[in-house]
Amino acid sequence: PNIRRSCSLLRMHYRTDMASQFSPKRVLVVDDNRDAADLTAQLLGMHGHMTTVAYGGQQGIRLALSFSPEVVLLDLGMPGTDGYAVAIAQRQSPMLEGAVLIAYTAWSDEETNKRVRASGFDQHLAKPARLGTLLALVSEARRADGLKGSTPFVQAGDAYQ
């Protein structure tokens, strides 16, 4: 019991300290790999961000409308509605025009990069990524005036080898 209380207090202090260093974001994580999605959301939450998770493309489209994320971390290779289709659908919604879309996927070949750009993503981060890189992309994510294409496309290639 005392160890749990100590860990809980440490987490609360850590969250408060980290949250004071940047503006927390509302982040939607969309990935059909439940473990990966949950872990990503938990790590972002530990660093002060408000997160929610969707385990598929259609759920991601629905949750985006009700959650109003500032950032969407979106896997590409999902069964049914893939990440490209989710990005296109989200870009067509006026409610989500200011959201920063980050393709967060193991795919990083040239064809994927072209499709990511064409689908309306702002950034592309290859999995697995360093936690610091992920946190920086999320923390610094913004779209000027909420206009499509206003954030330069960034491909972060800092995946572990």
PDB file of C-alpha atoms in Angstrom:
ATOM      1  CA  PRO A   1       0.000   0.000   0.000  1.00  0.00           C
ATOM      2  CA  ASN A   2       2.761   2.505   0.866  1.00  0.00           C
ATOM      3  CA  ILE A   3       4.678   1.652  -2.288  1.00  0.00           C
ATOM      4  CA  ARG A   4       1.544   2.165  -4.400  1.00  0.00           C
ATOM      5  CA  ARG A   5       0.859   5.488  -2.706  1.00  0.00           C
ATOM      6  CA  SER A   6       4.460   6.604  -3.279  1.00  0.00           C
ATOM      7  CA  CYS A   7       4.319   5.620  -6.943  1.00  0.00           C
ATOM      8  CA  SER A   8       0.990   7.372  -7.337  1.00  0.00           C
ATOM      9  CA  LEU A   9       2.341  10.568  -5.774  1.00  0.00           C
ATOM     10  CA  LEU A  10       5.459  10.384  -7.945  1.00  0.00           C
ATOM     11  CA  ARG A  11       3.337   9.995 -11.100  1.00  0.00           C
ATOM     12  CA  MET A  12       1.153  12.963 -10.108  1.00  0.00           C
ATOM     13  CA  HIS A  13       4.252  15.119  -9.467  1.00  0.00           C
ATOM     14  CA  TYR A  14       5.840  13.970 -12.734  1.00  0.00           C
ATOM     15  CA  ARG A  15       2.679  14.727 -14.721  1.00  0.00           C
ATOM     16  CA  THR A  16       2.333  18.164 -13.140  1.00  0.00           C
ATOM     17  CA  ASP A  17       6.006  18.959 -13.750  1.00  0.00           C
ATOM     18  CA  MET A  18       5.902  17.792 -17.394  1.00  0.00           C
ATOM     19  CA  ALA A  19       2.586  19.494 -18.123  1.00  0.00           C
ATOM     20  CA  SER A  20       4.007  22.811 -16.968  1.00  0.00           C
ATOM     21  CA  GLN A  21       6.738  22.636 -19.642  1.00  0.00           C
ATOM     22  CA  PHE A  22       4.389  22.659 -22.645  1.00  0.00           C
ATOM     23  CA  SER A  23       0.790  23.023 -23.635  1.00  0.00           C
ATOM     24  CA  PRO A  24      -0.962  19.633 -23.283  1.00  0.00           C
ATOM     25  CA  LYS A  25      -2.732  18.419 -26.405  1.00  0.00           C
ATOM     26  CA  ARG A  26      -5.858  16.387 -27.022  1.00  0.00           C
ATOM     27  CA  VAL A  27      -4.503  13.326 -28.839  1.00  0.00           C
ATOM     28  CA  LEU A  28      -6.434  10.591 -30.614  1.00  0.00           C
ATOM     29  CA  VAL A  29      -4.432   7.397 -31.164  1.00  0.00           C
ATOM     30  CA  VAL A  30      -5.835   5.168 -33.936  1.00  0.00           C
ATOM     31  CA  ASP A  31      -4.260   1.723 -34.294  1.00  0.00           C
ATOM     32  CA  ASP A  32      -5.696  -1.773 -34.718  1.00  0.00           C
ATOM     33  CA  ASN A  33      -2.889  -3.147 -32.530  1.00  0.00           C
ATOM     34  CA  ARG A  34      -4.535  -2.656 -29.137  1.00  0.00           C
ATOM     35  CA  ASP A  35      -1.340  -3.035 -27.130  1.00  0.00           C
ATOM     36  CA  ALA A  36       0.528  -0.492 -29.252  1.00  0.00           C
ATOM     37  CA  ALA A  37      -2.388   1.955 -29.157  1.00  0.00           C
ATOM     38  CA  ASP A  38      -2.856   1.644 -25.397  1.00  0.00           C
ATOM     39  CA  LEU A  39       0.863   1.973 -24.663  1.00  0.00           C
ATOM     40  CA  THR A  40       1.207   5.043 -26.884  1.00  0.00           C
ATOM     41  CA  ALA A  41      -1.813   6.685 -25.231  1.00  0.00           C
ATOM     42  CA  GLN A  42      -0.521   5.859 -21.738  1.00  0.00           C
ATOM     43  CA  LEU A  43       2.927   7.287 -22.468  1.00  0.00           C
ATOM     44  CA  LEU A  44       1.435  10.482 -23.858  1.00  0.00           C
ATOM     45  CA  GLY A  45      -0.912  10.690 -20.871  1.00  0.00           C
ATOM     46  CA  MET A  46       2.009  10.343 -18.470  1.00  0.00           C
ATOM     47  CA  HIS A  47       3.480  13.406 -20.150  1.00  0.00           C
ATOM     48  CA  GLY A  48       0.391  15.524 -19.617  1.00  0.00           C
ATOM     49  CA  HIS A  49      -1.588  14.987 -22.808  1.00  0.00           C
ATOM     50  CA  MET A  50      -5.274  14.053 -22.821  1.00  0.00           C
ATOM     51  CA  THR A  51      -5.673  10.908 -24.914  1.00  0.00           C
ATOM     52  CA  THR A  52      -8.277   8.554 -26.237  1.00  0.00           C
ATOM     53  CA  VAL A  53      -7.864   5.435 -28.355  1.00  0.00           C
ATOM     54  CA  ALA A  54      -9.636   3.975 -31.378  1.00  0.00           C
ATOM     55  CA  TYR A  55      -8.866   0.408 -32.439  1.00  0.00           C
ATOM     56  CA  GLY A  56      -9.858   0.762 -36.072  1.00  0.00           C
ATOM     57  CA  GLY A  57     -10.475   3.234 -38.860  1.00  0.00           C
ATOM     58  CA  GLN A  58     -14.251   3.648 -38.562  1.00  0.00           C
ATOM     59  CA  GLN A  59     -14.020   4.052 -34.789  1.00  0.00           C
ATOM     60  CA  GLY A  60     -11.264   6.631 -35.359  1.00  0.00           C
ATOM     61  CA  ILE A  61     -13.484   8.675 -37.653  1.00  0.00           C
ATOM     62  CA  ARG A  62     -16.361   8.612 -35.123  1.00  0.00           C
ATOM     63  CA  LEU A  63     -14.185   9.375 -32.091  1.00  0.00           C
ATOM     64  CA  ALA A  64     -12.476  12.269 -33.848  1.00  0.00           C
ATOM     65  CA  LEU A  65     -15.818  14.020 -34.239  1.00  0.00           C
ATOM     66  CA  SER A  66     -16.761  13.643 -30.574  1.00  0.00           C
ATOM     67  CA  PHE A  67     -13.275  14.057 -29.018  1.00  0.00           C
ATOM     68  CA  SER A  68     -12.113  16.990 -31.211  1.00  0.00           C
ATOM     69  CA  PRO A  69      -8.416  16.106 -31.128  1.00  0.00           C
ATOM     70  CA  GLU A  70      -5.654  18.595 -31.778  1.00  0.00           C
ATOM     71  CA  VAL A  71      -3.386  15.730 -32.863  1.00  0.00           C
ATOM     72  CA  VAL A  72      -4.230  12.359 -34.423  1.00  0.00           C
ATOM     73  CA  LEU A  73      -1.608   9.595 -34.364  1.00  0.00           C
ATOM     74  CA  LEU A  74      -2.793   7.294 -37.101  1.00  0.00           C
ATOM     75  CA  ASP A  75      -1.573   3.850 -38.113  1.00  0.00           C
ATOM     76  CA  LEU A  76      -1.850   3.186 -41.842  1.00  0.00           C
ATOM     77  CA  GLY A  77      -2.183  -0.594 -42.142  1.00  0.00           C
ATOM     78  CA  MET A  78      -5.512  -1.375 -40.531  1.00  0.00           C
ATOM     79  CA  PRO A  79      -8.128  -3.845 -41.790  1.00  0.00           C
ATOM     80  CA  GLY A  80     -11.283  -2.362 -43.246  1.00  0.00           C
ATOM     81  CA  THR A  81     -10.862   1.395 -43.248  1.00  0.00           C
ATOM     82  CA  ASP A  82      -7.119   2.028 -43.424  1.00  0.00           C
ATOM     83  CA  GLY A  83      -5.253   5.065 -42.130  1.00  0.00           C
ATOM     84  CA  TYR A  84      -5.211   6.792 -45.508  1.00  0.00           C
ATOM     85  CA  ALA A  85      -9.022   6.668 -45.708  1.00  0.00           C
ATOM     86  CA  VAL A  86      -9.315   7.910 -42.124  1.00  0.00           C
ATOM     87  CA  ALA A  87      -7.040  10.872 -42.896  1.00  0.00           C
ATOM     88  CA  ILE A  88      -9.027  11.759 -46.021  1.00  0.00           C
ATOM     89  CA  ALA A  89     -12.312  11.569 -44.078  1.00  0.00           C
ATOM     90  CA  GLN A  90     -10.947  13.709 -41.258  1.00  0.00           C
ATOM     91  CA  ARG A  91      -9.634  16.320 -43.694  1.00  0.00           C
ATOM     92  CA  GLN A  92     -13.127  16.586 -45.203  1.00  0.00           C
ATOM     93  CA  SER A  93     -14.673  17.474 -41.841  1.00  0.00           C
ATOM     94  CA  PRO A  94     -14.779  21.197 -41.025  1.00  0.00           C
ATOM     95  CA  MET A  95     -14.723  20.278 -37.317  1.00  0.00           C
ATOM     96  CA  LEU A  96     -11.281  18.714 -37.737  1.00  0.00           C
ATOM     97  CA  GLU A  97      -9.592  21.142 -40.119  1.00  0.00           C
ATOM     98  CA  GLY A  98      -7.184  22.313 -37.412  1.00  0.00           C
ATOM     99  CA  ALA A  99      -6.130  18.822 -36.295  1.00  0.00           C
ATOM    100  CA  VAL A 100      -2.561  17.779 -37.001  1.00  0.00           C
ATOM    101  CA  LEU A 101      -2.485  14.322 -38.587  1.00  0.00           C
ATOM    102  CA  ILE A 102       0.608  12.222 -37.954  1.00  0.00           C
ATOM    103  CA  ALA A 103       1.039   8.941 -39.822  1.00  0.00           C
ATOM    104  CA  TYR A 104       2.523   6.669 -37.140  1.00  0.00           C
ATOM    105  CA  THR A 105       3.416   3.455 -38.908  1.00  0.00           C
ATOM    106  CA  ALA A 106       6.136   0.911 -39.574  1.00  0.00           C
ATOM    107  CA  TRP A 107       5.953   1.759 -43.277  1.00  0.00           C
ATOM    108  CA  SER A 108       8.434   4.374 -44.468  1.00  0.00           C
ATOM    109  CA  ASP A 109       9.168   3.583 -48.126  1.00  0.00           C
ATOM    110  CA  GLU A 110       8.895   6.220 -50.854  1.00  0.00           C
ATOM    111  CA  GLU A 111       5.468   5.034 -52.093  1.00  0.00           C
ATOM    112  CA  THR A 112       4.082   5.254 -48.551  1.00  0.00           C
ATOM    113  CA  ASN A 113       5.539   8.750 -48.182  1.00  0.00           C
ATOM    114  CA  LYS A 114       3.765   9.868 -51.370  1.00  0.00           C
ATOM    115  CA  ARG A 115       0.430   8.364 -50.252  1.00  0.00           C
ATOM    116  CA  VAL A 116       0.792   9.902 -46.793  1.00  0.00           C
ATOM    117  CA  ARG A 117       1.227  13.373 -48.291  1.00  0.00           C
ATOM    118  CA  ALA A 118      -1.601  12.885 -50.786  1.00  0.00           C
ATOM    119  CA  SER A 119      -3.961  11.769 -48.008  1.00  0.00           C
ATOM    120  CA  GLY A 120      -3.550  15.010 -46.067  1.00  0.00           C
ATOM    121  CA  PHE A 121      -1.160  14.042 -43.292  1.00  0.00           C
ATOM    122  CA  ASP A 122       1.024  16.749 -41.793  1.00  0.00           C
ATOM    123  CA  GLN A 123       3.788  14.475 -40.560  1.00  0.00           C
ATOM    124  CA  HIS A 124       5.052  10.909 -40.862  1.00  0.00           C
ATOM    125  CA  LEU A 125       6.769   9.095 -37.988  1.00  0.00           C
ATOM    126  CA  ALA A 126       8.157   5.595 -38.485  1.00  0.00           C
ATOM    127  CA  LYS A 127       7.634   2.970 -35.786  1.00  0.00           C
ATOM    128  CA  PRO A 128       9.244   2.155 -33.552  1.00  0.00           C
ATOM    129  CA  ALA A 129      10.195   5.711 -32.668  1.00  0.00           C
ATOM    130  CA  ARG A 130      12.127   7.195 -29.805  1.00  0.00           C
ATOM    131  CA  LEU A 131       9.832   8.483 -27.075  1.00  0.00           C
ATOM    132  CA  GLY A 132      11.490  11.911 -27.209  1.00  0.00           C
ATOM    133  CA  THR A 133      10.754  12.228 -30.919  1.00  0.00           C
ATOM    134  CA  LEU A 134       7.123  11.213 -30.457  1.00  0.00           C
ATOM    135  CA  LEU A 135       6.670  13.638 -27.553  1.00  0.00           C
ATOM    136  CA  ALA A 136       8.279  16.483 -29.491  1.00  0.00           C
ATOM    137  CA  LEU A 137       6.073  15.932 -32.554  1.00  0.00           C
ATOM    138  CA  VAL A 138       2.926  15.849 -30.443  1.00  0.00           C
ATOM    139  CA  SER A 139       3.895  18.725 -28.154  1.00  0.00           C
ATOM    140  CA  GLU A 140       4.958  21.012 -30.991  1.00  0.00           C
ATOM    141  CA  ALA A 141       2.174  20.043 -33.407  1.00  0.00           C
ATOM    142  CA  ARG A 142       0.245  22.972 -34.825  1.00  0.00           C
ATOM    143  CA  ARG A 143      -1.416  24.055 -38.009  1.00  0.00           C
ATOM    144  CA  ALA A 144      -1.264  27.780 -38.702  1.00  0.00           C
ATOM    145  CA  ASP A 145      -4.786  29.209 -38.795  1.00  0.00           C
ATOM    146  CA  GLY A 146      -6.159  25.669 -39.036  1.00  0.00           C
ATOM    147  CA  LEU A 147      -5.660  25.674 -42.793  1.00  0.00           C
ATOM    148  CA  LYS A 148      -4.978  22.475 -44.698  1.00  0.00           C
ATOM    149  CA  GLY A 149      -1.408  22.233 -45.818  1.00  0.00           C
ATOM    150  CA  SER A 150      -0.181  25.083 -43.616  1.00  0.00           C
ATOM    151  CA  THR A 151       2.212  22.899 -41.644  1.00  0.00           C
ATOM    152  CA  PRO A 152       5.195  21.718 -43.683  1.00  0.00           C
ATOM    153  CA  PHE A 153       5.274  17.961 -44.155  1.00  0.00           C
ATOM    154  CA  VAL A 154       7.846  16.413 -41.830  1.00  0.00           C
ATOM    155  CA  GLN A 155       9.111  12.865 -42.017  1.00  0.00           C
ATOM    156  CA  ALA A 156      10.821  11.814 -38.819  1.00  0.00           C
ATOM    157  CA  GLY A 157      13.073   8.869 -39.535  1.00  0.00           C
ATOM    158  CA  ASP A 158      14.419   8.276 -36.072  1.00  0.00           C
ATOM    159  CA  ALA A 159      13.124   4.737 -35.667  1.00  0.00           C
ATOM    160  CA  TYR A 160      15.221   2.275 -33.758  1.00  0.00           C
ATOM    161  CA  GLN A 161      17.250   0.015 -36.011  1.00  0.00           C
TER     162      GLN A 161
END
